[in-house]
Amino acid sequence: HESPETLMAQQNNTPQISQNFLSIKDAAAKEQIRRGPGRRCKADKFPRELIKNEQNEAILDQFALTKNTQTKHVMTLDGATLGTSTACIKRGVPPSKILVPNPTASYYEFLQAPQELQEIRVAHQSVAQAIKEFPPHPNEGCAVDGPLGLAYLDYCATLTGNRNCRPKSDINKLMKRCLLAQESVLAVTVTRRDRNYKGPNLLREIETHVTTAADANGYRIADKKDMHYRSPTGANMLLVIFRFASPTVPAQGGRCQGTTKKGAPCQRRSKTGYCHDHLN
């Protein structure tokens, strides 16, 4: 049975979040967080100011360019220090709007968060499970805003993933389920340890994958930025930031209305009226 809050939100056409996200305060009170087995992210051993300040600022600068940032949720794969969540709060995001899925042992250290972070909502699960358990979108298609204004998928893995995460699949499901608002930001961090993804090839791989997923689900990419850096653990990292903007032209027959260099109709499949090449 749906809760009264969920039923009311559905009637008002309001995007919902998974009920598995509890505030740190409530999770502690209900003893939902228990210390147990689990892997620990190496990055948690380092002070957050040594790792993520520059990356967080770049992401939040793009988020600030979207509309209604105070009413949208932020989902971030934060570690034990809650460094990205803290940066979001400093930039005006209400703590109760921050969602942190974390399947690792670092999750249990959220209980030690200071008072100003107690309203952050946490869930002891992977981002894939969190995406799966969001309530269905109130409308078919993604023309109505999803609940997330920012999704920061800060993976400690390659783009191909591992047994603990599948970045490509997460990105696809995030968009297919219309969880991002039309004006929103998607940030993806992956490591370049995989021999198949070195140098600019990895950047092109991420851009192609996100562009394809965006176009298939009616999202328009307005801007892209990337940062290459080395983490304190010595891994070569790549952060790519995508900012989405509201489609300017409605879809007509599911085909791009642009023209090729030779003046012929483009006719690529597109739910936004124009394919990625003709939107920018």
mmCIF file of C-alpha atoms in Angstrom, residues 1-233:
data_model
loop_
_atom_site.group_PDB
_atom_site.id
_atom_site.type_symbol
_atom_site.label_atom_id
_atom_site.label_comp_id
_atom_site.label_asym_id
_atom_site.label_seq_id
_atom_site.Cartn_x
_atom_site.Cartn_y
_atom_site.Cartn_z
ATOM 1 C CA HIS A 1 0.000 0.000 0.000
ATOM 2 C CA GLU A 2 1.219 3.480 -0.855
ATOM 3 C CA SER A 3 1.787 5.957 1.948
ATOM 4 C CA PRO A 4 -0.561 9.004 2.173
ATOM 5 C CA GLU A 5 2.393 11.238 1.270
ATOM 6 C CA THR A 6 3.147 9.218 -1.862
ATOM 7 C CA LEU A 7 -0.505 9.160 -2.963
ATOM 8 C CA MET A 8 -0.820 12.905 -2.457
ATOM 9 C CA ALA A 9 2.393 13.543 -4.387
ATOM 10 C CA GLN A 10 1.208 11.356 -7.263
ATOM 11 C CA GLN A 11 -2.064 13.271 -7.398
ATOM 12 C CA ASN A 12 -0.134 16.532 -7.509
ATOM 13 C CA ASN A 13 2.185 15.141 -10.200
ATOM 14 C CA THR A 14 5.182 15.574 -7.902
ATOM 15 C CA PRO A 15 8.320 13.482 -8.553
ATOM 16 C CA GLN A 16 9.070 11.148 -5.681
ATOM 17 C CA ILE A 17 12.227 9.694 -4.181
ATOM 18 C CA SER A 18 12.813 6.212 -2.810
ATOM 19 C CA GLN A 19 11.478 5.712 0.715
ATOM 20 C CA ASN A 20 14.666 3.818 1.537
ATOM 21 C CA PHE A 21 16.427 7.157 1.965
ATOM 22 C CA LEU A 22 16.201 8.148 5.635
ATOM 23 C CA SER A 23 17.728 11.163 7.283
ATOM 24 C CA ILE A 24 20.829 10.276 9.270
ATOM 25 C CA LYS A 25 18.967 11.358 12.387
ATOM 26 C CA ASP A 26 15.969 9.117 11.683
ATOM 27 C CA ALA A 27 18.100 6.190 10.578
ATOM 28 C CA ALA A 28 20.019 6.305 13.833
ATOM 29 C CA ALA A 29 16.844 6.611 15.904
ATOM 30 C CA LYS A 30 15.294 3.587 14.185
ATOM 31 C CA GLU A 31 18.553 1.656 14.359
ATOM 32 C CA GLN A 32 18.548 1.255 10.610
ATOM 33 C CA ILE A 33 22.314 1.723 10.421
ATOM 34 C CA ARG A 34 24.311 -1.117 11.919
ATOM 35 C CA ARG A 35 28.013 -1.787 11.710
ATOM 36 C CA GLY A 36 28.679 -4.845 9.605
ATOM 37 C CA PRO A 37 30.890 -6.345 6.924
ATOM 38 C CA GLY A 38 31.640 -4.379 3.794
ATOM 39 C CA ARG A 39 34.438 -2.987 1.733
ATOM 40 C CA ARG A 40 35.865 0.437 2.538
ATOM 41 C CA CYS A 41 36.555 3.026 -0.146
ATOM 42 C CA LYS A 42 40.250 3.959 -0.131
ATOM 43 C CA ALA A 43 39.409 7.591 -0.744
ATOM 44 C CA ASP A 44 37.865 7.820 2.731
ATOM 45 C CA LYS A 45 41.343 7.606 4.243
ATOM 46 C CA PHE A 46 42.165 11.079 2.935
ATOM 47 C CA PRO A 47 40.811 14.456 4.071
ATOM 48 C CA ARG A 48 38.113 15.595 1.674
ATOM 49 C CA GLU A 49 39.822 18.923 0.976
ATOM 50 C CA LEU A 50 42.707 17.012 -0.610
ATOM 51 C CA ILE A 51 40.450 15.157 -3.018
ATOM 52 C CA LYS A 52 37.270 16.791 -4.174
ATOM 53 C CA ASN A 53 37.158 20.550 -3.646
ATOM 54 C CA GLU A 54 37.995 21.493 -7.218
ATOM 55 C CA GLN A 55 35.745 18.816 -8.673
ATOM 56 C CA ASN A 56 32.829 19.725 -6.391
ATOM 57 C CA GLU A 57 33.074 23.398 -7.296
ATOM 58 C CA ALA A 58 33.111 22.654 -11.029
ATOM 59 C CA ILE A 59 30.007 20.477 -10.690
ATOM 60 C CA LEU A 60 28.129 22.935 -8.481
ATOM 61 C CA ASP A 61 28.974 25.825 -10.819
ATOM 62 C CA GLN A 62 27.100 23.955 -13.558
ATOM 63 C CA PHE A 63 24.253 23.077 -11.191
ATOM 64 C CA ALA A 64 23.861 26.769 -10.334
ATOM 65 C CA LEU A 65 23.071 27.462 -14.012
ATOM 66 C CA THR A 66 19.926 25.295 -13.852
ATOM 67 C CA LYS A 67 16.515 26.447 -12.633
ATOM 68 C CA ASN A 68 14.905 25.777 -9.246
ATOM 69 C CA THR A 69 18.002 24.378 -7.561
ATOM 70 C CA GLN A 70 16.415 24.816 -4.121
ATOM 71 C CA THR A 71 13.550 22.441 -4.909
ATOM 72 C CA LYS A 72 15.460 19.654 -6.663
ATOM 73 C CA HIS A 73 17.184 16.699 -5.059
ATOM 74 C CA VAL A 74 20.887 15.947 -5.317
ATOM 75 C CA MET A 75 22.075 12.334 -5.421
ATOM 76 C CA THR A 76 25.777 11.834 -4.802
ATOM 77 C CA LEU A 77 27.919 8.761 -4.186
ATOM 78 C CA ASP A 78 29.523 10.315 -1.123
ATOM 79 C CA GLY A 79 32.026 8.708 1.236
ATOM 80 C CA ALA A 80 32.356 8.642 5.012
ATOM 81 C CA THR A 81 33.407 12.300 5.232
ATOM 82 C CA LEU A 82 30.306 13.492 3.311
ATOM 83 C CA GLY A 83 32.578 15.963 1.548
ATOM 84 C CA THR A 84 30.442 16.504 -1.544
ATOM 85 C CA SER A 85 27.291 16.791 0.551
ATOM 86 C CA THR A 86 28.992 19.450 2.688
ATOM 87 C CA ALA A 87 29.980 21.379 -0.442
ATOM 88 C CA CYS A 88 26.366 21.231 -1.679
ATOM 89 C CA ILE A 89 25.064 22.622 1.616
ATOM 90 C CA LYS A 90 27.582 25.484 1.472
ATOM 91 C CA ARG A 91 26.202 26.343 -1.964
ATOM 92 C CA GLY A 92 22.627 26.500 -0.668
ATOM 93 C CA VAL A 93 21.273 22.976 -1.185
ATOM 94 C CA PRO A 94 19.011 22.041 1.760
ATOM 95 C CA PRO A 95 20.446 18.998 3.602
ATOM 96 C CA SER A 96 17.097 17.200 3.344
ATOM 97 C CA LYS A 97 17.375 17.369 -0.454
ATOM 98 C CA ILE A 98 20.663 15.429 -0.527
ATOM 99 C CA LEU A 99 20.465 11.672 -1.174
ATOM 100 C CA VAL A 100 23.505 9.458 -0.511
ATOM 101 C CA PRO A 101 23.378 5.783 -1.500
ATOM 102 C CA ASN A 102 26.449 3.935 -0.220
ATOM 103 C CA PRO A 103 26.775 0.121 -0.119
ATOM 104 C CA THR A 104 30.224 0.114 1.519
ATOM 105 C CA ALA A 105 31.302 -0.057 5.161
ATOM 106 C CA SER A 106 31.830 3.715 5.005
ATOM 107 C CA TYR A 107 28.060 4.036 5.315
ATOM 108 C CA TYR A 108 28.138 3.214 9.013
ATOM 109 C CA GLU A 109 30.309 6.236 9.724
ATOM 110 C CA PHE A 110 27.485 8.545 8.662
ATOM 111 C CA LEU A 111 26.193 8.159 12.232
ATOM 112 C CA GLN A 112 29.112 10.296 13.364
ATOM 113 C CA ALA A 113 28.116 13.204 11.115
ATOM 114 C CA PRO A 114 27.881 16.591 12.857
ATOM 115 C CA GLN A 115 24.535 18.147 13.667
ATOM 116 C CA GLU A 116 24.399 20.297 10.527
ATOM 117 C CA LEU A 117 24.510 17.153 8.355
ATOM 118 C CA GLN A 118 21.896 15.117 10.235
ATOM 119 C CA GLU A 119 19.096 15.855 7.738
ATOM 120 C CA ILE A 120 21.014 14.355 4.797
ATOM 121 C CA ARG A 121 19.178 11.265 3.546
ATOM 122 C CA VAL A 122 21.192 8.057 3.306
ATOM 123 C CA ALA A 123 20.547 4.528 2.077
ATOM 124 C CA HIS A 124 22.743 1.475 2.528
ATOM 125 C CA GLN A 125 22.513 0.343 -1.082
ATOM 126 C CA SER A 126 24.194 0.736 -4.440
ATOM 127 C CA VAL A 127 23.233 3.480 -6.856
ATOM 128 C CA ALA A 128 21.753 0.800 -9.141
ATOM 129 C CA GLN A 129 19.441 -0.375 -6.343
ATOM 130 C CA ALA A 130 18.579 3.215 -5.434
ATOM 131 C CA ILE A 131 17.610 3.981 -9.037
ATOM 132 C CA LYS A 132 15.521 0.812 -9.238
ATOM 133 C CA GLU A 133 13.539 1.679 -6.109
ATOM 134 C CA PHE A 134 12.575 5.224 -7.037
ATOM 135 C CA PRO A 135 8.793 5.390 -7.532
ATOM 136 C CA PRO A 136 7.616 5.372 -11.159
ATOM 137 C CA HIS A 137 7.674 8.685 -12.991
ATOM 138 C CA PRO A 138 4.191 10.318 -12.879
ATOM 139 C CA ASN A 139 4.054 10.745 -16.661
ATOM 140 C CA GLU A 140 5.157 8.696 -19.626
ATOM 141 C CA GLY A 141 8.317 10.066 -21.162
ATOM 142 C CA CYS A 142 10.590 12.628 -19.573
ATOM 143 C CA ALA A 143 8.747 15.834 -20.482
ATOM 144 C CA VAL A 144 7.854 16.332 -16.794
ATOM 145 C CA ASP A 145 10.787 16.963 -14.464
ATOM 146 C CA GLY A 146 12.217 14.050 -12.546
ATOM 147 C CA PRO A 147 13.224 14.555 -8.888
ATOM 148 C CA LEU A 148 16.997 14.919 -9.392
ATOM 149 C CA GLY A 149 18.595 18.229 -10.256
ATOM 150 C CA LEU A 150 22.070 16.771 -9.838
ATOM 151 C CA ALA A 151 23.352 13.203 -10.001
ATOM 152 C CA TYR A 152 27.031 12.867 -9.129
ATOM 153 C CA LEU A 153 28.090 9.303 -9.958
ATOM 154 C CA ASP A 154 31.519 9.340 -8.351
ATOM 155 C CA TYR A 155 32.684 5.824 -9.126
ATOM 156 C CA CYS A 156 35.834 4.135 -7.868
ATOM 157 C CA ALA A 157 35.836 1.972 -10.997
ATOM 158 C CA THR A 158 36.391 2.018 -14.732
ATOM 159 C CA LEU A 159 33.602 2.856 -17.143
ATOM 160 C CA THR A 160 33.169 -0.849 -17.851
ATOM 161 C CA GLY A 161 32.565 -1.367 -14.128
ATOM 162 C CA ASN A 162 33.127 -4.362 -11.887
ATOM 163 C CA ARG A 163 31.086 -6.764 -9.765
ATOM 164 C CA ASN A 164 30.053 -3.895 -7.466
ATOM 165 C CA CYS A 165 28.910 -1.342 -10.044
ATOM 166 C CA ARG A 166 28.033 -0.921 -13.718
ATOM 167 C CA PRO A 167 28.388 2.777 -14.653
ATOM 168 C CA LYS A 168 26.988 2.424 -18.174
ATOM 169 C CA SER A 169 23.926 0.581 -16.941
ATOM 170 C CA ASP A 170 23.350 3.103 -14.133
ATOM 171 C CA ILE A 171 23.445 6.002 -16.602
ATOM 172 C CA ASN A 172 21.002 4.280 -18.940
ATOM 173 C CA LYS A 173 18.517 3.478 -16.162
ATOM 174 C CA LEU A 174 18.806 6.950 -14.625
ATOM 175 C CA MET A 175 17.625 8.490 -17.890
ATOM 176 C CA LYS A 176 15.240 5.760 -18.972
ATOM 177 C CA ARG A 177 13.352 6.126 -15.695
ATOM 178 C CA CYS A 178 13.308 9.933 -16.182
ATOM 179 C CA LEU A 179 14.827 10.589 -12.757
ATOM 180 C CA LEU A 180 16.724 13.670 -13.924
ATOM 181 C CA ALA A 181 14.964 17.011 -14.288
ATOM 182 C CA GLN A 182 14.952 18.538 -17.766
ATOM 183 C CA GLU A 183 17.334 21.189 -16.430
ATOM 184 C CA SER A 184 19.862 19.201 -14.429
ATOM 185 C CA VAL A 185 23.468 18.053 -14.170
ATOM 186 C CA LEU A 186 24.969 14.594 -14.516
ATOM 187 C CA ALA A 187 28.574 14.215 -13.353
ATOM 188 C CA VAL A 188 30.458 10.943 -13.840
ATOM 189 C CA THR A 189 33.873 10.075 -12.408
ATOM 190 C CA VAL A 190 35.697 6.935 -13.492
ATOM 191 C CA THR A 191 39.256 5.681 -13.240
ATOM 192 C CA ARG A 192 41.533 5.146 -16.234
ATOM 193 C CA ARG A 193 43.223 2.011 -14.924
ATOM 194 C CA ASP A 194 41.552 -0.131 -17.577
ATOM 195 C CA ARG A 195 43.914 -0.586 -20.527
ATOM 196 C CA ASN A 196 40.958 -0.268 -22.892
ATOM 197 C CA TYR A 197 40.288 3.309 -21.793
ATOM 198 C CA LYS A 198 43.349 5.517 -21.977
ATOM 199 C CA GLY A 199 43.704 9.185 -22.796
ATOM 200 C CA PRO A 200 41.035 10.822 -24.992
ATOM 201 C CA ASN A 201 39.429 7.473 -25.858
ATOM 202 C CA LEU A 202 37.798 7.285 -22.432
ATOM 203 C CA LEU A 203 36.428 10.822 -22.749
ATOM 204 C CA ARG A 204 34.912 10.026 -26.141
ATOM 205 C CA GLU A 205 33.454 6.796 -24.759
ATOM 206 C CA ILE A 206 31.675 8.608 -21.912
ATOM 207 C CA GLU A 207 30.468 11.430 -24.138
ATOM 208 C CA THR A 208 29.085 9.006 -26.721
ATOM 209 C CA HIS A 209 27.349 6.859 -24.132
ATOM 210 C CA VAL A 210 25.708 9.768 -22.281
ATOM 211 C CA THR A 211 24.751 11.543 -25.520
ATOM 212 C CA THR A 212 23.069 8.412 -26.851
ATOM 213 C CA ALA A 213 21.165 7.850 -23.597
ATOM 214 C CA ALA A 214 20.157 11.511 -23.407
ATOM 215 C CA ASP A 215 18.870 11.661 -26.961
ATOM 216 C CA ALA A 216 16.925 8.418 -26.558
ATOM 217 C CA ASN A 217 15.073 9.808 -23.534
ATOM 218 C CA GLY A 218 14.464 13.430 -24.471
ATOM 219 C CA TYR A 219 17.309 15.170 -22.627
ATOM 220 C CA ARG A 220 19.223 17.979 -24.324
ATOM 221 C CA ILE A 221 22.908 18.466 -23.489
ATOM 222 C CA ALA A 222 23.630 22.186 -23.182
ATOM 223 C CA ASP A 223 27.236 22.029 -21.956
ATOM 224 C CA LYS A 224 30.020 19.539 -21.219
ATOM 225 C CA LYS A 225 33.181 19.888 -19.173
ATOM 226 C CA ASP A 226 35.899 17.416 -18.246
ATOM 227 C CA MET A 227 38.739 17.249 -15.742
ATOM 228 C CA HIS A 228 41.659 14.816 -15.678
ATOM 229 C CA TYR A 229 43.396 14.393 -12.330
ATOM 230 C CA ARG A 230 45.279 11.936 -10.151
ATOM 231 C CA SER A 231 43.668 10.829 -6.911
ATOM 232 C CA PRO A 232 45.598 10.586 -3.622
ATOM 233 C CA THR A 233 45.584 6.814 -4.116
#
